[in-house]
Amino acid sequence: MVTLWFVVLALWMSVVIYEAFSLPPIEGLAAHPVVYFHPPVAMVTFVIFLVTTFFGVRYLRLKSPDDDIKSWKAAELGLLFATLATVTGAFWSRVNWGSYWSWDPKQTGIFVVLLIYTAYGALRSSIPDPDRRGRLCAVYAMIGFISALFFMFVLPRVLPSLHPNDALIGRGSARPVRLLFLGSAAGFLGIFFTMFSLSVRLEQIKTQIKELKS
Amino acid sequence: MTHPMTVMAVCLVIWFGLFGYLVYLACRLGSLEKQVKSLTMPKDEQDER
């Protein structure tokens, strides 16, 4: 079943990659296939941070160690996806704006978000007591998510920014571009949920092995 | 100026990197599941095998 899902995911993303390179260029945008990579990854990053917060809140309510593990693993994957969005964004910025990093409000925002979720990892590893760690990390995840929303969605709209907002999924873009964009986002979401379920299961098994050995 | 092809190459490397990481997670999970099975299996059954 897992293998079949992997095949479906690989096929889906192969079609997205193929179409990304075969669709005609978008006017005024260099390296246009990145449209189907950088923005979807950035969108999925925020879904992941929402998942982190969701399981954090659930842990605070139900005190189930599984929810704490899920919140932690989602935060780790969120950091991975945020890094990928930043790296691809920096390369794309070099082609379109002339420099890798220009401290644009959106770039500054993602930099702060990366710091927030790196600190989450540091906080997690600094508390040995599992319940205290779970509670603190859950509260931190909530505050982190609210800050991330502010830095990524409010600040770039208030300050002048080179970075476009919602330009590709709005009605201004052509239908094939919009469809492929959403297809790519769905594919990355699929990759995230597969990684998420695998890494949560891995952590649960590691705990089980520790208990069996002790 | 960075060539647009470089940007696309970076994206493709990351794209395949993600798949590689997925496969790594699945393999690691498989090996740990085997370890759990061998730890939970009764000793006489292990000797029989």
mmCIF file of C-alpha atoms in Angstrom:
data_model
loop_
_atom_site.group_PDB
_atom_site.id
_atom_site.type_symbol
_atom_site.label_atom_id
_atom_site.label_comp_id
_atom_site.label_asym_id
_atom_site.label_seq_id
_atom_site.Cartn_x
_atom_site.Cartn_y
_atom_site.Cartn_z
ATOM 1 C CA MET A 1 0.000 0.000 0.000
ATOM 2 C CA VAL A 2 2.831 2.379 0.953
ATOM 3 C CA THR A 3 4.680 1.471 -2.258
ATOM 4 C CA LEU A 4 1.545 2.135 -4.334
ATOM 5 C CA TRP A 5 1.141 5.545 -2.676
ATOM 6 C CA PHE A 6 4.825 6.324 -3.409
ATOM 7 C CA VAL A 7 4.295 5.406 -7.071
ATOM 8 C CA VAL A 8 1.168 7.601 -7.305
ATOM 9 C CA LEU A 9 3.032 10.498 -5.665
ATOM 10 C CA ALA A 10 6.076 10.071 -7.918
ATOM 11 C CA LEU A 11 3.876 9.919 -11.040
ATOM 12 C CA TRP A 12 1.885 12.975 -9.956
ATOM 13 C CA MET A 13 5.033 15.022 -9.348
ATOM 14 C CA SER A 14 6.630 13.782 -12.596
ATOM 15 C CA VAL A 15 3.625 15.097 -14.530
ATOM 16 C CA VAL A 16 3.897 18.414 -12.640
ATOM 17 C CA ILE A 17 7.646 18.671 -13.449
ATOM 18 C CA TYR A 18 7.056 17.805 -17.113
ATOM 19 C CA GLU A 19 4.215 20.317 -17.443
ATOM 20 C CA ALA A 20 6.190 22.981 -15.562
ATOM 21 C CA PHE A 21 8.850 22.844 -18.258
ATOM 22 C CA SER A 22 6.458 22.536 -21.203
ATOM 23 C CA LEU A 23 4.025 25.371 -20.408
ATOM 24 C CA PRO A 24 4.824 28.647 -22.241
ATOM 25 C CA PRO A 25 6.855 31.255 -20.303
ATOM 26 C CA ILE A 26 4.993 33.781 -18.179
ATOM 27 C CA GLU A 27 5.514 37.319 -19.429
ATOM 28 C CA GLY A 28 7.988 39.345 -17.337
ATOM 29 C CA LEU A 29 9.032 36.368 -15.236
ATOM 30 C CA ALA A 30 12.421 34.694 -15.743
ATOM 31 C CA ALA A 31 12.938 30.994 -14.896
ATOM 32 C CA HIS A 32 9.169 30.485 -15.039
ATOM 33 C CA PRO A 33 9.072 26.766 -14.032
ATOM 34 C CA VAL A 34 10.066 27.893 -10.512
ATOM 35 C CA VAL A 35 6.512 29.245 -10.278
ATOM 36 C CA TYR A 36 5.441 25.635 -9.785
ATOM 37 C CA PHE A 37 8.014 25.044 -7.069
ATOM 38 C CA HIS A 38 8.770 28.028 -4.843
ATOM 39 C CA PRO A 39 5.251 29.415 -4.151
ATOM 40 C CA PRO A 40 3.610 25.984 -3.610
ATOM 41 C CA VAL A 41 6.383 24.980 -1.187
ATOM 42 C CA ALA A 42 5.916 28.283 0.677
ATOM 43 C CA MET A 43 2.153 27.675 0.873
ATOM 44 C CA VAL A 44 2.603 24.107 2.114
ATOM 45 C CA THR A 45 5.072 25.419 4.739
ATOM 46 C CA PHE A 46 2.245 27.376 6.346
ATOM 47 C CA VAL A 47 -0.099 24.412 6.253
ATOM 48 C CA ILE A 48 2.643 22.486 8.089
ATOM 49 C CA PHE A 49 2.988 25.192 10.738
ATOM 50 C CA LEU A 50 -0.795 25.069 11.143
ATOM 51 C CA VAL A 51 -0.532 21.291 11.699
ATOM 52 C CA THR A 52 2.204 21.954 14.318
ATOM 53 C CA THR A 53 -0.082 24.351 16.152
ATOM 54 C CA PHE A 54 -3.123 22.066 15.830
ATOM 55 C CA PHE A 55 -1.352 19.133 17.494
ATOM 56 C CA GLY A 56 0.199 21.484 20.068
ATOM 57 C CA VAL A 57 -3.260 22.692 21.098
ATOM 58 C CA ARG A 58 -4.531 19.106 21.101
ATOM 59 C CA TYR A 59 -1.663 18.112 23.402
ATOM 60 C CA LEU A 60 -2.587 20.905 25.820
ATOM 61 C CA ARG A 61 -6.179 19.627 25.908
ATOM 62 C CA LEU A 62 -5.731 15.846 25.858
ATOM 63 C CA LYS A 63 -2.143 15.383 27.143
ATOM 64 C CA SER A 64 -1.523 12.547 24.710
ATOM 65 C CA PRO A 65 2.245 12.009 24.045
ATOM 66 C CA ASP A 66 1.359 11.142 20.425
ATOM 67 C CA ASP A 67 0.075 14.683 19.857
ATOM 68 C CA ASP A 68 3.342 16.086 21.215
ATOM 69 C CA ILE A 69 5.323 13.880 18.803
ATOM 70 C CA LYS A 70 3.087 14.967 15.896
ATOM 71 C CA SER A 71 3.509 18.644 16.753
ATOM 72 C CA TRP A 72 7.293 18.202 17.016
ATOM 73 C CA LYS A 73 7.647 16.280 13.745
ATOM 74 C CA ALA A 74 5.451 18.788 11.897
ATOM 75 C CA ALA A 75 7.642 21.634 13.218
ATOM 76 C CA GLU A 76 10.768 19.843 11.955
ATOM 77 C CA LEU A 77 9.257 19.304 8.515
ATOM 78 C CA GLY A 78 7.976 22.881 8.495
ATOM 79 C CA LEU A 79 11.528 24.081 9.045
ATOM 80 C CA LEU A 80 12.709 21.858 6.175
ATOM 81 C CA PHE A 81 10.049 23.199 3.781
ATOM 82 C CA ALA A 82 10.653 26.798 4.908
ATOM 83 C CA THR A 83 14.371 26.356 4.171
ATOM 84 C CA LEU A 84 13.572 24.964 0.715
ATOM 85 C CA ALA A 85 11.216 27.878 0.014
ATOM 86 C CA THR A 86 13.922 30.338 1.136
ATOM 87 C CA VAL A 87 16.690 28.763 -0.956
ATOM 88 C CA THR A 88 14.601 28.562 -4.140
ATOM 89 C CA GLY A 89 13.255 32.042 -3.482
ATOM 90 C CA ALA A 90 16.796 33.423 -3.143
ATOM 91 C CA PHE A 91 17.883 31.883 -6.471
ATOM 92 C CA TRP A 92 14.735 33.128 -8.177
ATOM 93 C CA SER A 93 15.247 36.572 -6.677
ATOM 94 C CA ARG A 94 18.762 36.646 -8.165
ATOM 95 C CA VAL A 95 17.323 36.027 -11.651
ATOM 96 C CA ASN A 96 14.387 38.443 -11.388
ATOM 97 C CA TRP A 97 15.561 41.161 -8.971
ATOM 98 C CA GLY A 98 19.365 40.952 -9.425
ATOM 99 C CA SER A 99 20.455 39.759 -5.973
ATOM 100 C CA TYR A 100 20.038 36.663 -3.829
ATOM 101 C CA TRP A 101 18.985 38.620 -0.754
ATOM 102 C CA SER A 102 17.695 42.192 -0.566
ATOM 103 C CA TRP A 103 15.997 42.255 2.871
ATOM 104 C CA ASP A 104 12.639 42.644 1.177
ATOM 105 C CA PRO A 105 9.842 42.471 3.839
ATOM 106 C CA LYS A 106 8.939 38.945 2.650
ATOM 107 C CA GLN A 107 12.579 37.803 2.825
ATOM 108 C CA THR A 108 13.023 39.387 6.249
ATOM 109 C CA GLY A 109 9.785 37.705 7.321
ATOM 110 C CA ILE A 110 10.857 34.213 6.265
ATOM 111 C CA PHE A 111 14.241 34.784 7.947
ATOM 112 C CA VAL A 112 12.465 35.533 11.251
ATOM 113 C CA VAL A 113 10.186 32.500 10.750
ATOM 114 C CA LEU A 114 13.255 30.287 10.244
ATOM 115 C CA LEU A 115 14.729 31.663 13.484
ATOM 116 C CA ILE A 116 11.447 31.050 15.351
ATOM 117 C CA TYR A 117 11.248 27.393 14.333
ATOM 118 C CA THR A 118 14.992 26.783 14.870
ATOM 119 C CA ALA A 119 14.490 28.102 18.405
ATOM 120 C CA TYR A 120 11.580 25.633 18.763
ATOM 121 C CA GLY A 121 14.098 22.811 18.258
ATOM 122 C CA ALA A 122 16.486 24.360 20.782
ATOM 123 C CA LEU A 123 13.662 24.750 23.314
ATOM 124 C CA ARG A 124 12.632 21.142 22.821
ATOM 125 C CA SER A 125 16.100 19.751 23.401
ATOM 126 C CA SER A 126 16.678 21.897 26.495
ATOM 127 C CA ILE A 127 13.817 20.468 28.629
ATOM 128 C CA PRO A 128 14.262 16.894 29.897
ATOM 129 C CA ASP A 129 10.820 16.480 31.544
ATOM 130 C CA PRO A 130 8.436 15.181 28.798
ATOM 131 C CA ASP A 131 5.229 16.795 30.118
ATOM 132 C CA ARG A 132 6.804 20.204 30.756
ATOM 133 C CA ARG A 133 8.521 20.011 27.368
ATOM 134 C CA GLY A 134 5.248 19.132 25.649
ATOM 135 C CA ARG A 135 3.337 21.982 27.292
ATOM 136 C CA LEU A 136 6.004 24.633 26.676
ATOM 137 C CA CYS A 137 6.548 23.547 23.073
ATOM 138 C CA ALA A 138 2.801 23.589 22.409
ATOM 139 C CA VAL A 139 2.480 27.150 23.723
ATOM 140 C CA TYR A 140 5.595 28.172 21.782
ATOM 141 C CA ALA A 141 4.149 26.601 18.602
ATOM 142 C CA MET A 142 0.988 28.681 19.003
ATOM 143 C CA ILE A 143 2.890 31.942 19.540
ATOM 144 C CA GLY A 144 5.297 31.008 16.722
ATOM 145 C CA PHE A 145 2.452 30.415 14.278
ATOM 146 C CA ILE A 146 0.775 33.742 15.062
ATOM 147 C CA SER A 147 4.142 35.529 14.642
ATOM 148 C CA ALA A 148 4.769 33.671 11.367
ATOM 149 C CA LEU A 149 1.374 34.786 10.020
ATOM 150 C CA PHE A 150 2.223 38.370 10.921
ATOM 151 C CA PHE A 151 5.702 38.294 9.364
ATOM 152 C CA MET A 152 4.632 36.529 6.170
ATOM 153 C CA PHE A 153 1.168 37.873 5.446
ATOM 154 C CA VAL A 154 0.694 41.182 7.270
ATOM 155 C CA LEU A 155 4.122 42.858 7.156
ATOM 156 C CA PRO A 156 4.721 42.454 3.372
ATOM 157 C CA ARG A 157 1.298 44.012 2.704
ATOM 158 C CA VAL A 158 1.938 46.988 4.958
ATOM 159 C CA LEU A 159 5.488 47.770 3.780
ATOM 160 C CA PRO A 160 6.519 48.325 0.145
ATOM 161 C CA SER A 161 7.705 44.995 -1.269
ATOM 162 C CA LEU A 162 8.985 43.599 -4.571
ATOM 163 C CA HIS A 163 7.405 40.257 -3.760
ATOM 164 C CA PRO A 164 3.989 39.719 -5.416
ATOM 165 C CA ASN A 165 1.088 38.433 -3.308
ATOM 166 C CA ASP A 166 -1.444 35.877 -4.614
ATOM 167 C CA ALA A 167 -0.536 36.804 -8.207
ATOM 168 C CA LEU A 168 -0.574 33.217 -9.431
ATOM 169 C CA ILE A 169 -3.705 31.776 -7.938
ATOM 170 C CA GLY A 170 -5.778 34.893 -8.513
ATOM 171 C CA ARG A 171 -7.945 35.420 -11.581
ATOM 172 C CA GLY A 172 -5.165 37.373 -13.302
ATOM 173 C CA SER A 173 -3.227 34.219 -14.244
ATOM 174 C CA ALA A 174 -4.048 31.823 -17.097
ATOM 175 C CA ARG A 175 -6.110 28.718 -16.289
ATOM 176 C CA PRO A 176 -3.350 26.129 -17.058
ATOM 177 C CA VAL A 177 -0.902 28.088 -14.876
ATOM 178 C CA ARG A 178 -3.391 28.159 -12.014
ATOM 179 C CA LEU A 179 -4.228 24.459 -12.367
ATOM 180 C CA LEU A 180 -0.613 23.349 -12.494
ATOM 181 C CA PHE A 181 0.200 25.604 -9.571
ATOM 182 C CA LEU A 182 -2.545 24.005 -7.475
ATOM 183 C CA GLY A 183 -1.511 20.541 -8.722
ATOM 184 C CA SER A 184 2.029 21.188 -7.567
ATOM 185 C CA ALA A 185 0.797 22.436 -4.181
ATOM 186 C CA ALA A 186 -1.314 19.252 -3.835
ATOM 187 C CA GLY A 187 1.746 17.144 -4.695
ATOM 188 C CA PHE A 188 3.903 18.871 -2.091
ATOM 189 C CA LEU A 189 1.114 18.518 0.434
ATOM 190 C CA GLY A 190 1.069 14.790 -0.354
ATOM 191 C CA ILE A 191 4.851 14.613 0.110
ATOM 192 C CA PHE A 192 4.517 16.402 3.451
ATOM 193 C CA PHE A 193 1.755 14.151 4.794
ATOM 194 C CA THR A 194 3.684 11.035 3.736
ATOM 195 C CA MET A 195 6.881 12.302 5.385
ATOM 196 C CA PHE A 196 4.875 13.337 8.432
ATOM 197 C CA SER A 197 3.197 9.966 8.954
ATOM 198 C CA LEU A 198 6.484 8.118 8.374
ATOM 199 C CA SER A 199 8.502 10.276 10.780
ATOM 200 C CA VAL A 200 5.793 10.140 13.485
ATOM 201 C CA ARG A 201 5.676 6.343 13.167
ATOM 202 C CA LEU A 202 9.500 6.234 13.299
ATOM 203 C CA GLU A 203 9.542 8.214 16.544
ATOM 204 C CA GLN A 204 6.833 6.005 18.085
ATOM 205 C CA ILE A 205 8.808 2.865 17.179
ATOM 206 C CA LYS A 206 12.024 4.364 18.603
ATOM 207 C CA THR A 207 10.198 4.959 21.905
ATOM 208 C CA GLN A 208 8.814 1.418 21.796
ATOM 209 C CA ILE A 209 12.306 -0.040 21.238
ATOM 210 C CA LYS A 210 13.699 2.034 24.133
ATOM 211 C CA GLU A 211 10.947 0.692 26.419
ATOM 212 C CA LEU A 212 11.517 -2.901 25.275
ATOM 213 C CA LYS A 213 15.254 -2.675 25.878
ATOM 214 C CA SER A 214 14.964 -1.113 29.332
ATOM 215 C CA MET B 1 23.465 37.153 -13.321
ATOM 216 C CA THR B 2 22.371 33.622 -12.380
ATOM 217 C CA HIS B 3 21.251 31.667 -15.414
ATOM 218 C CA PRO B 4 17.563 30.635 -15.295
ATOM 219 C CA MET B 5 18.661 27.037 -15.922
ATOM 220 C CA THR B 6 20.682 27.105 -12.666
ATOM 221 C CA VAL B 7 17.534 28.044 -10.755
ATOM 222 C CA MET B 8 15.618 25.215 -12.388
ATOM 223 C CA ALA B 9 18.444 22.793 -11.651
ATOM 224 C CA VAL B 10 18.352 23.805 -7.965
ATOM 225 C CA CYS B 11 14.597 23.180 -7.903
ATOM 226 C CA LEU B 12 14.957 19.776 -9.536
ATOM 227 C CA VAL B 13 17.732 18.738 -7.129
ATOM 228 C CA ILE B 14 15.508 19.715 -4.182
ATOM 229 C CA TRP B 15 12.513 17.959 -5.779
ATOM 230 C CA PHE B 16 14.428 14.692 -6.071
ATOM 231 C CA GLY B 17 16.078 15.261 -2.683
ATOM 232 C CA LEU B 18 12.642 15.264 -1.071
ATOM 233 C CA PHE B 19 11.811 11.951 -2.715
ATOM 234 C CA GLY B 20 15.167 10.544 -1.595
ATOM 235 C CA TYR B 21 14.393 11.575 1.985
ATOM 236 C CA LEU B 22 10.962 9.935 1.723
ATOM 237 C CA VAL B 23 12.514 6.667 0.580
ATOM 238 C CA TYR B 24 15.112 6.894 3.389
ATOM 239 C CA LEU B 25 12.323 7.342 5.985
ATOM 240 C CA ALA B 26 10.423 4.351 4.604
ATOM 241 C CA CYS B 27 13.548 2.137 4.666
ATOM 242 C CA ARG B 28 14.465 3.211 8.220
ATOM 243 C CA LEU B 29 10.907 2.512 9.350
ATOM 244 C CA GLY B 30 11.067 -0.945 7.793
ATOM 245 C CA SER B 31 14.314 -1.822 9.579
ATOM 246 C CA LEU B 32 13.043 -0.535 12.953
ATOM 247 C CA GLU B 33 9.795 -2.503 12.557
ATOM 248 C CA LYS B 34 11.881 -5.652 12.012
ATOM 249 C CA GLN B 35 13.872 -4.816 15.163
ATOM 250 C CA VAL B 36 10.652 -4.445 17.193
ATOM 251 C CA LYS B 37 9.361 -7.749 15.834
ATOM 252 C CA SER B 38 12.547 -9.552 16.858
ATOM 253 C CA LEU B 39 12.464 -7.927 20.322
ATOM 254 C CA THR B 40 8.826 -8.876 20.951
ATOM 255 C CA MET B 41 9.118 -12.419 19.556
ATOM 256 C CA PRO B 42 9.342 -15.120 22.286
ATOM 257 C CA LYS B 43 12.868 -16.510 22.701
ATOM 258 C CA ASP B 44 12.025 -20.137 21.741
ATOM 259 C CA GLU B 45 10.410 -18.933 18.527
ATOM 260 C CA GLN B 46 13.585 -16.977 17.738
ATOM 261 C CA ASP B 47 15.706 -20.118 18.334
ATOM 262 C CA GLU B 48 13.436 -22.129 16.011
ATOM 263 C CA ARG B 49 14.047 -19.608 13.256
#
